Tab-separated table of C-alpha atoms in Angstrom:
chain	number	residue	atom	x	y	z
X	1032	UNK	CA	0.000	0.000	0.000
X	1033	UNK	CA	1.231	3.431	-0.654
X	1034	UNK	CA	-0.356	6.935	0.925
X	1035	UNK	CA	0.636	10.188	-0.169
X	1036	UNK	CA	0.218	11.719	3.018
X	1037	UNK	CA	0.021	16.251	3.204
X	1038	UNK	CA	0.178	17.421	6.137
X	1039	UNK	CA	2.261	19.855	8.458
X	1040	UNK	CA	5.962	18.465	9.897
X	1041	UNK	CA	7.355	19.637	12.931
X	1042	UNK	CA	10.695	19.077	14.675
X	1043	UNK	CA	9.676	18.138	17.541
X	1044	UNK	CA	6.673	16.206	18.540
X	1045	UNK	CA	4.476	14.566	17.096
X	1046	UNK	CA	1.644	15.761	14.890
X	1047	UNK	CA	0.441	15.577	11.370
X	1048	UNK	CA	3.192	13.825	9.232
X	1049	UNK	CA	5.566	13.657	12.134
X	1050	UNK	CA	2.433	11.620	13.668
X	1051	UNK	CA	1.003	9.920	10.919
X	1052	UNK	CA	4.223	8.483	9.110
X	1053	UNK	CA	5.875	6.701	11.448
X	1054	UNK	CA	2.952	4.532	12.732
X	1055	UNK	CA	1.605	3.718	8.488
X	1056	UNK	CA	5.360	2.884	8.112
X	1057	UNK	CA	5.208	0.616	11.552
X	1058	UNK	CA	2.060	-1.648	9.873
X	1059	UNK	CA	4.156	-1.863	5.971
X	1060	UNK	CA	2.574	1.274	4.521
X	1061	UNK	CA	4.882	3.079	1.929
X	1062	UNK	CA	4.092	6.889	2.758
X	1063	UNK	CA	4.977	10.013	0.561
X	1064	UNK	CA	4.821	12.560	2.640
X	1065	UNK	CA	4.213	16.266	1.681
X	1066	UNK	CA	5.140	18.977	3.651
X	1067	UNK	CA	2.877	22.045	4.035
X	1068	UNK	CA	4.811	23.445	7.444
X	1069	UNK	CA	8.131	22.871	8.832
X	1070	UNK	CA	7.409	24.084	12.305
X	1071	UNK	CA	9.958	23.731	15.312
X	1072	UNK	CA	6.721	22.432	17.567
X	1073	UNK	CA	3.220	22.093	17.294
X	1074	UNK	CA	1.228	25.781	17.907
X	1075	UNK	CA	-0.164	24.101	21.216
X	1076	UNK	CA	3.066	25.542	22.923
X	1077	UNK	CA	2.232	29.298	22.193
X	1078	UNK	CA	5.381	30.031	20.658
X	1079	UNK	CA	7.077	28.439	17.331
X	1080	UNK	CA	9.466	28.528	14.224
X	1081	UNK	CA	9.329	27.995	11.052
X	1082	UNK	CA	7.559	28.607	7.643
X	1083	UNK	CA	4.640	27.815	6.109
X	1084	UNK	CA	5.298	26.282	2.765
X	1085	UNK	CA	3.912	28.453	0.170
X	1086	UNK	CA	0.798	26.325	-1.652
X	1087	UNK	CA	2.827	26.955	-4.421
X	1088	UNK	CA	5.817	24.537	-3.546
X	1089	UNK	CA	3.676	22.632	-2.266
X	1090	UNK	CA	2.275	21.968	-5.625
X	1091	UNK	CA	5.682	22.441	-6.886
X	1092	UNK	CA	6.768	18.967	-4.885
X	1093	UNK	CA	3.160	17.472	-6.002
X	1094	UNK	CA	4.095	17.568	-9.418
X	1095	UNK	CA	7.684	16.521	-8.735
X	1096	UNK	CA	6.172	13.265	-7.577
X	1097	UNK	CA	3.458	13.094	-10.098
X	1098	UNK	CA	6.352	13.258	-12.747
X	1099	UNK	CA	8.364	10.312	-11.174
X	1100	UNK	CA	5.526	8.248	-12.106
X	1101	UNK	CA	4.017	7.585	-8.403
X	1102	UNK	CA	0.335	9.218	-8.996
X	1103	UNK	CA	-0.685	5.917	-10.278
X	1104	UNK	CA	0.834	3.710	-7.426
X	1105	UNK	CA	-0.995	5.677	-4.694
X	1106	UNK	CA	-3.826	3.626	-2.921
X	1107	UNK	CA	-4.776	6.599	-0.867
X	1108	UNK	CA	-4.491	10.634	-0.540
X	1109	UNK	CA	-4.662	11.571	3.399
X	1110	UNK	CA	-4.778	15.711	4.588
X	1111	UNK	CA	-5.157	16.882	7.860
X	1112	UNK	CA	-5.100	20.375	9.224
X	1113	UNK	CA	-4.855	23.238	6.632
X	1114	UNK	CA	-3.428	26.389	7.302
X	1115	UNK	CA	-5.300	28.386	4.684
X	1116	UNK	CA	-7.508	28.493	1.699
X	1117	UNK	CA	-4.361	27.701	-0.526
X	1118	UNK	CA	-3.382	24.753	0.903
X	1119	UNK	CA	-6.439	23.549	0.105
X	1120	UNK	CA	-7.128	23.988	-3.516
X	1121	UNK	CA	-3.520	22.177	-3.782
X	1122	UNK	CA	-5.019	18.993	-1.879
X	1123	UNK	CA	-7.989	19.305	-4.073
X	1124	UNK	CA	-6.246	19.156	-7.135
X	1125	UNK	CA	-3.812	16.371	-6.373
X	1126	UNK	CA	-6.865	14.316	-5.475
X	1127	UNK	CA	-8.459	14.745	-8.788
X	1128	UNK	CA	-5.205	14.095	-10.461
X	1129	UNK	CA	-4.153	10.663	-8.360
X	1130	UNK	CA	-7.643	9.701	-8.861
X	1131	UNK	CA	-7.100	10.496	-12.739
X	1132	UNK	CA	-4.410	7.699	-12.395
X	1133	UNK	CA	-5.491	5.747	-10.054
X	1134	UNK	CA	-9.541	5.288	-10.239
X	1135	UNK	CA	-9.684	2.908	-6.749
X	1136	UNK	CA	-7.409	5.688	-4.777
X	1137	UNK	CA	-9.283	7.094	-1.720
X	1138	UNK	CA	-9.186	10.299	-0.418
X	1139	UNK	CA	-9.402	10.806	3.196
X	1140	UNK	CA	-9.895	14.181	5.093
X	1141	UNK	CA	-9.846	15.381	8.559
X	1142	UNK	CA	-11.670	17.960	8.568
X	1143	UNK	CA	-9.436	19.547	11.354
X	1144	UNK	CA	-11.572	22.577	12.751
X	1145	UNK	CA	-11.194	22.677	16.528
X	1146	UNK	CA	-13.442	20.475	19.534
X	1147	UNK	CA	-15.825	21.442	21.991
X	1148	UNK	CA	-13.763	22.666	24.451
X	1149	UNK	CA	-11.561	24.989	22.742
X	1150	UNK	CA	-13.829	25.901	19.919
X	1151	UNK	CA	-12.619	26.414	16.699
X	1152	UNK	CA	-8.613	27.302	16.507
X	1153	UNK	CA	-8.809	27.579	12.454
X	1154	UNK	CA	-8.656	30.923	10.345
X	1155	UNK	CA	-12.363	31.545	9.975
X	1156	UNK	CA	-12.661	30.456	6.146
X	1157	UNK	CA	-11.214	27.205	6.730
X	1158	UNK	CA	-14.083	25.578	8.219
X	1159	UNK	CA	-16.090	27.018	5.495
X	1160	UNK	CA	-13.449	25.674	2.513
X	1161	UNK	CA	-13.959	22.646	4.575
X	1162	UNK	CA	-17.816	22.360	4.267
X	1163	UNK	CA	-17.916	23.502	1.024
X	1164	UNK	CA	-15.115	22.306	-0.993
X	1165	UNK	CA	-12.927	19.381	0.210
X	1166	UNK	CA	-15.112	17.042	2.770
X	1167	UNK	CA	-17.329	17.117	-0.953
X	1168	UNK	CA	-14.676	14.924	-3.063
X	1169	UNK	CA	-12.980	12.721	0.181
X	1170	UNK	CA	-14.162	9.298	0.392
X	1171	UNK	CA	-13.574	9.433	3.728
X	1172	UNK	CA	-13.647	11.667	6.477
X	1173	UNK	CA	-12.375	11.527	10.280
X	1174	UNK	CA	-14.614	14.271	12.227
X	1175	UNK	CA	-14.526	15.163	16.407
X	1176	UNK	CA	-18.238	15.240	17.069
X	1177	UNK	CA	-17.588	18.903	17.456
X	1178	UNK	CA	-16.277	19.070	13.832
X	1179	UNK	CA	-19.044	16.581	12.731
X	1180	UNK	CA	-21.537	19.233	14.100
X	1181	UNK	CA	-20.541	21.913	11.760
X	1182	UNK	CA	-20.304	20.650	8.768
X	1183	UNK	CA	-24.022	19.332	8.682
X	1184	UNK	CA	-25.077	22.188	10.741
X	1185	UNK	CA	-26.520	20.020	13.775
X	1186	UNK	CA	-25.534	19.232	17.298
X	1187	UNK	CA	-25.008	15.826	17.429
X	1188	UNK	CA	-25.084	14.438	21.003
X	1189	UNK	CA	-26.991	10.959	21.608
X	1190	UNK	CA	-26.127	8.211	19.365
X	1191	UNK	CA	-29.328	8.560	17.487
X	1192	UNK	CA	-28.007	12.014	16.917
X	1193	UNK	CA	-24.622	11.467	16.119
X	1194	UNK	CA	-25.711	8.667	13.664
X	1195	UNK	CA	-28.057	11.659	11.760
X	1196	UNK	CA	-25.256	13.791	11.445
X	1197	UNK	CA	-23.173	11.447	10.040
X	1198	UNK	CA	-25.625	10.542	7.230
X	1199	UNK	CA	-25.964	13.967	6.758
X	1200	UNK	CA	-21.845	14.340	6.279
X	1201	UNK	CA	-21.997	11.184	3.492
X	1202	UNK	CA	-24.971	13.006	1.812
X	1203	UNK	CA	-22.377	15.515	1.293
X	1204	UNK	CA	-19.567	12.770	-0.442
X	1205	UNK	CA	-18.195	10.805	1.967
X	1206	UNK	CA	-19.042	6.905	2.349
X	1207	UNK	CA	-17.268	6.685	5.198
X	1208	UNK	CA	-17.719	8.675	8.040
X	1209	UNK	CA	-15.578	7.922	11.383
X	1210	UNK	CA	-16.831	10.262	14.281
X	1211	UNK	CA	-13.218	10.049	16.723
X	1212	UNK	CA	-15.039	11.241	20.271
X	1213	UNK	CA	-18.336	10.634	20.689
X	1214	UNK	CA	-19.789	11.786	24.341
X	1215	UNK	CA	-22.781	11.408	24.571
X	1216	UNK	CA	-24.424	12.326	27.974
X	1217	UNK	CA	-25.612	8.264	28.587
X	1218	UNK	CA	-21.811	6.830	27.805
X	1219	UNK	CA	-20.442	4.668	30.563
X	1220	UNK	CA	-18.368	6.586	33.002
X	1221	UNK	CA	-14.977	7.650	32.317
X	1222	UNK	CA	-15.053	6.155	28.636
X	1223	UNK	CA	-15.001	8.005	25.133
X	1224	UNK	CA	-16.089	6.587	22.337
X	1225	UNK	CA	-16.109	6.343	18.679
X	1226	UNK	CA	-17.988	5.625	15.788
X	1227	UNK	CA	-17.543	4.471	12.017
X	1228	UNK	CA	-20.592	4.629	9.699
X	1229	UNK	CA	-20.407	3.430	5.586
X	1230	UNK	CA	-22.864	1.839	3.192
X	1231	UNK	CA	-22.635	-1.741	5.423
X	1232	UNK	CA	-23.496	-0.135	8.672
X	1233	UNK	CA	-22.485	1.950	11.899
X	1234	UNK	CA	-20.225	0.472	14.927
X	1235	UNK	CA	-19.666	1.805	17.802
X	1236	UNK	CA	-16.342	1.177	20.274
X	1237	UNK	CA	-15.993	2.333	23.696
X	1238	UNK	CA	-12.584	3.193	25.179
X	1239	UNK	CA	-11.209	4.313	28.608
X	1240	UNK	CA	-11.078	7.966	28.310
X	1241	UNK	CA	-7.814	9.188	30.288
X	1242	UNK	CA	-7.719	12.672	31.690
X	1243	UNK	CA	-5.120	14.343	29.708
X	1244	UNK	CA	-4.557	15.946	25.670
X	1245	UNK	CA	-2.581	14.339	23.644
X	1246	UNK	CA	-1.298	16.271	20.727
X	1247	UNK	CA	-1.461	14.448	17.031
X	1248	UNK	CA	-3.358	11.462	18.645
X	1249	UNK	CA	-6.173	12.594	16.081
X	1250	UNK	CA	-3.497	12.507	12.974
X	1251	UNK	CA	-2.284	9.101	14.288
X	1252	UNK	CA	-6.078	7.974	14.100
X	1253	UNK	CA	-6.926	8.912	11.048
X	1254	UNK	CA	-4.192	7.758	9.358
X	1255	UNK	CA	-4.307	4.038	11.212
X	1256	UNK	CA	-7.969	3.805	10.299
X	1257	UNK	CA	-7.197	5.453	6.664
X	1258	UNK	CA	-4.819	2.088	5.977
X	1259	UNK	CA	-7.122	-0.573	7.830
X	1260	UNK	CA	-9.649	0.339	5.524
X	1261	UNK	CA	-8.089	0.298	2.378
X	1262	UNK	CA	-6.645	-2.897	3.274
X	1263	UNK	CA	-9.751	-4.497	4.442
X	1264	UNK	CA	-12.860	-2.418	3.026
X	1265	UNK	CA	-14.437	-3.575	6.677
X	1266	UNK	CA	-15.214	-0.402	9.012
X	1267	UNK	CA	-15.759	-2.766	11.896
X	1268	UNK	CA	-12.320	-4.213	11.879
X	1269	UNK	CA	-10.317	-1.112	11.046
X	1270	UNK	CA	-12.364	0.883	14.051
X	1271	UNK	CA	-11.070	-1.902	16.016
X	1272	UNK	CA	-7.637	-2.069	15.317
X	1273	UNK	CA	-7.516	1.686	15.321
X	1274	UNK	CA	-9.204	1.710	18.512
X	1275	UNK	CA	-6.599	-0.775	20.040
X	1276	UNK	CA	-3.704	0.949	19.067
X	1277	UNK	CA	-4.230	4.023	19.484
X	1278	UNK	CA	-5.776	3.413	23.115
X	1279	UNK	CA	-2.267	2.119	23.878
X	1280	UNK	CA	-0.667	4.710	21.953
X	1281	UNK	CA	-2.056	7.240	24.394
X	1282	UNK	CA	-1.749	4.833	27.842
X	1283	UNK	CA	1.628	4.725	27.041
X	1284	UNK	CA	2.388	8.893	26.245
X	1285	UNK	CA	0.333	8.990	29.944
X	1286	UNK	CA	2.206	6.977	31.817
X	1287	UNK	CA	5.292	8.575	30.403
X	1288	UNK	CA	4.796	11.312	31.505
X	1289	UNK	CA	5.662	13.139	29.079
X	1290	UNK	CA	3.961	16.027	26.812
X	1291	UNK	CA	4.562	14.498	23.241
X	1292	UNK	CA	2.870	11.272	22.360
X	1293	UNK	CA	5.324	8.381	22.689
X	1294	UNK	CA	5.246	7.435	19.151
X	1295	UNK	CA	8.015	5.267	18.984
X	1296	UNK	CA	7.827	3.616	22.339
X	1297	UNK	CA	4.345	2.334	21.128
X	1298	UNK	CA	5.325	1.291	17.727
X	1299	UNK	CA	4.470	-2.036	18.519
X	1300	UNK	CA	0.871	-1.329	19.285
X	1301	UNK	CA	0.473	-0.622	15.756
X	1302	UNK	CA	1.997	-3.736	14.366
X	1303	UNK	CA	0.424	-6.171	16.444
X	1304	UNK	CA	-2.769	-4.519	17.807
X	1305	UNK	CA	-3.937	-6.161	20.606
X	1306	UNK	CA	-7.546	-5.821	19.559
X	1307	UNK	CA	-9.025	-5.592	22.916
X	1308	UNK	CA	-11.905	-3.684	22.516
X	1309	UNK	CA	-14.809	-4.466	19.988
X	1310	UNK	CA	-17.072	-2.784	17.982
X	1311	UNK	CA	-20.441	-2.927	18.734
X	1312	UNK	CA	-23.212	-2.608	15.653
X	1313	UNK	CA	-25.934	-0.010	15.986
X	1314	UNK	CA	-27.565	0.149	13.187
């Protein structure tokens, strides 16, 4: 499998590419990353370095790749956060043109926005550009419940609710819709949740929720979940494998102690997933 993966980098930490490459490459995944930052940190600190890569270059490395030949080997496009309306026409347009060469590629988005806590943290027109443009042609998308909320224009809550919205997100392009925190006001105590919903069916898997934010754990997820699927086409099994490993992912970054997420210390959650929580059908 090969995923041509554009997203931000950052010295150190781990989020976007510096989350999502490492982990793909951990379960066999060939990943060509694009860069569309080269921060010293992720923005969470308050304080950084580094550019922003014009959208031009990053087009400008795009087509670099596209000329090598690789377009056609790619199984699957993956963005995460965008920094601006630029960016985004770029990811647009290499989508339509690996898809030009590769018909069976996927596309998956996450729509990165903000959560309920913090609200949104994106330039104002992003969300919009979101909504509008890009969730439209993805194939799959990797919403908060938060995130999921605004692009259908509801406030999912309950699962009845959250399953809704999510119809209302594939009515928009999507088959695949994989809500990352559901909390709803009935969930078990001290659990989060998440849920996947295609054309087979909606599943539902409960986690322990620990007390503590873990930057990139959202870029980790949706690239995990991005590769189960294209490898299995089964939304069950890839929420469950996600689920496993990136549980563990995030034990392990909280008993570390530490800030960053623990990405290589966990590597071999991702290879051998322990599987030990299952998804539950709901509809």
């Amino acid at each position: 499998m090969k995923v041509l993966s554009i997203q931000s980098v950052v010295a150190h930490g781990h989020v976007g590419n510096s989350a999502a490459v490492f982990p793909l490459q951990r379960i066999g995944v060939e990943v060509v990353p694009i860069p569309t930052v080269n921060f010293s940190n992720h923005t969470g600190y308050g304080a950084w370095r580094g550019p922003l890569i014009p959208p031009a270059d990053v087009a400008e490395i795009l087509l670099g790749v596209q000329e090598r030949g690789v377009f056609p080997q790619i199984d699957a496009v993956l963005s995460g956060y965008q920094g601006g309306v630029g960016i985004g026409d770029v990811i647009i347009d290499a989508v339509r043109r690996v898809k030009a060469a590769n018909p069976a590629a996927l596309y998956a988005c996450d729509p990165v926005m903000g959560n309920a806590k913090s609200g949104c943290f994106v330039a104002p027109e992003i969300p919009v550009l979101l909504r509008d443009r890009v969730v439209p042609v993805a194939d799959i998308i990797t919403p908060n419940q938060f995130e999921l909320g605004f692009l259908t224009g509801t406030e999912p809550a309950s699962i009845e609710s959250t399953l809704a919205s999510a119809d209302l997100a594939r009515a928009m392009g999507p088959s695949t819709v994989l809500v990352t925190s559901v909390e709803r006001p009935d969930r078990a105590e001290a659990t989060i949740e998440m849920l996947v919903v295609d054309e087979a069916g909606a599943w539902l898997v409960s986690t322990p929720h620990l007390p503590f934010k873990a930057n990139g754990s959202g870029d980790v997820t949706a690239a995990l979940f991005t590769a189960h699927y294209v490898a299995t086409r089964d939304a069950a099994v890839s929420l469950e494998r996600t689920a496993s490993s990136v549980f563990d992912l995030i034990e392990t970054t909280y008993r570390s102690g530490e800030r960053e997420l623990q990405l290589v210390q966990a590597q071999e959650f991702y290879a051998t997933p322990r599987m030990q929580f299952s998804a539950r059908k709901v509809r």
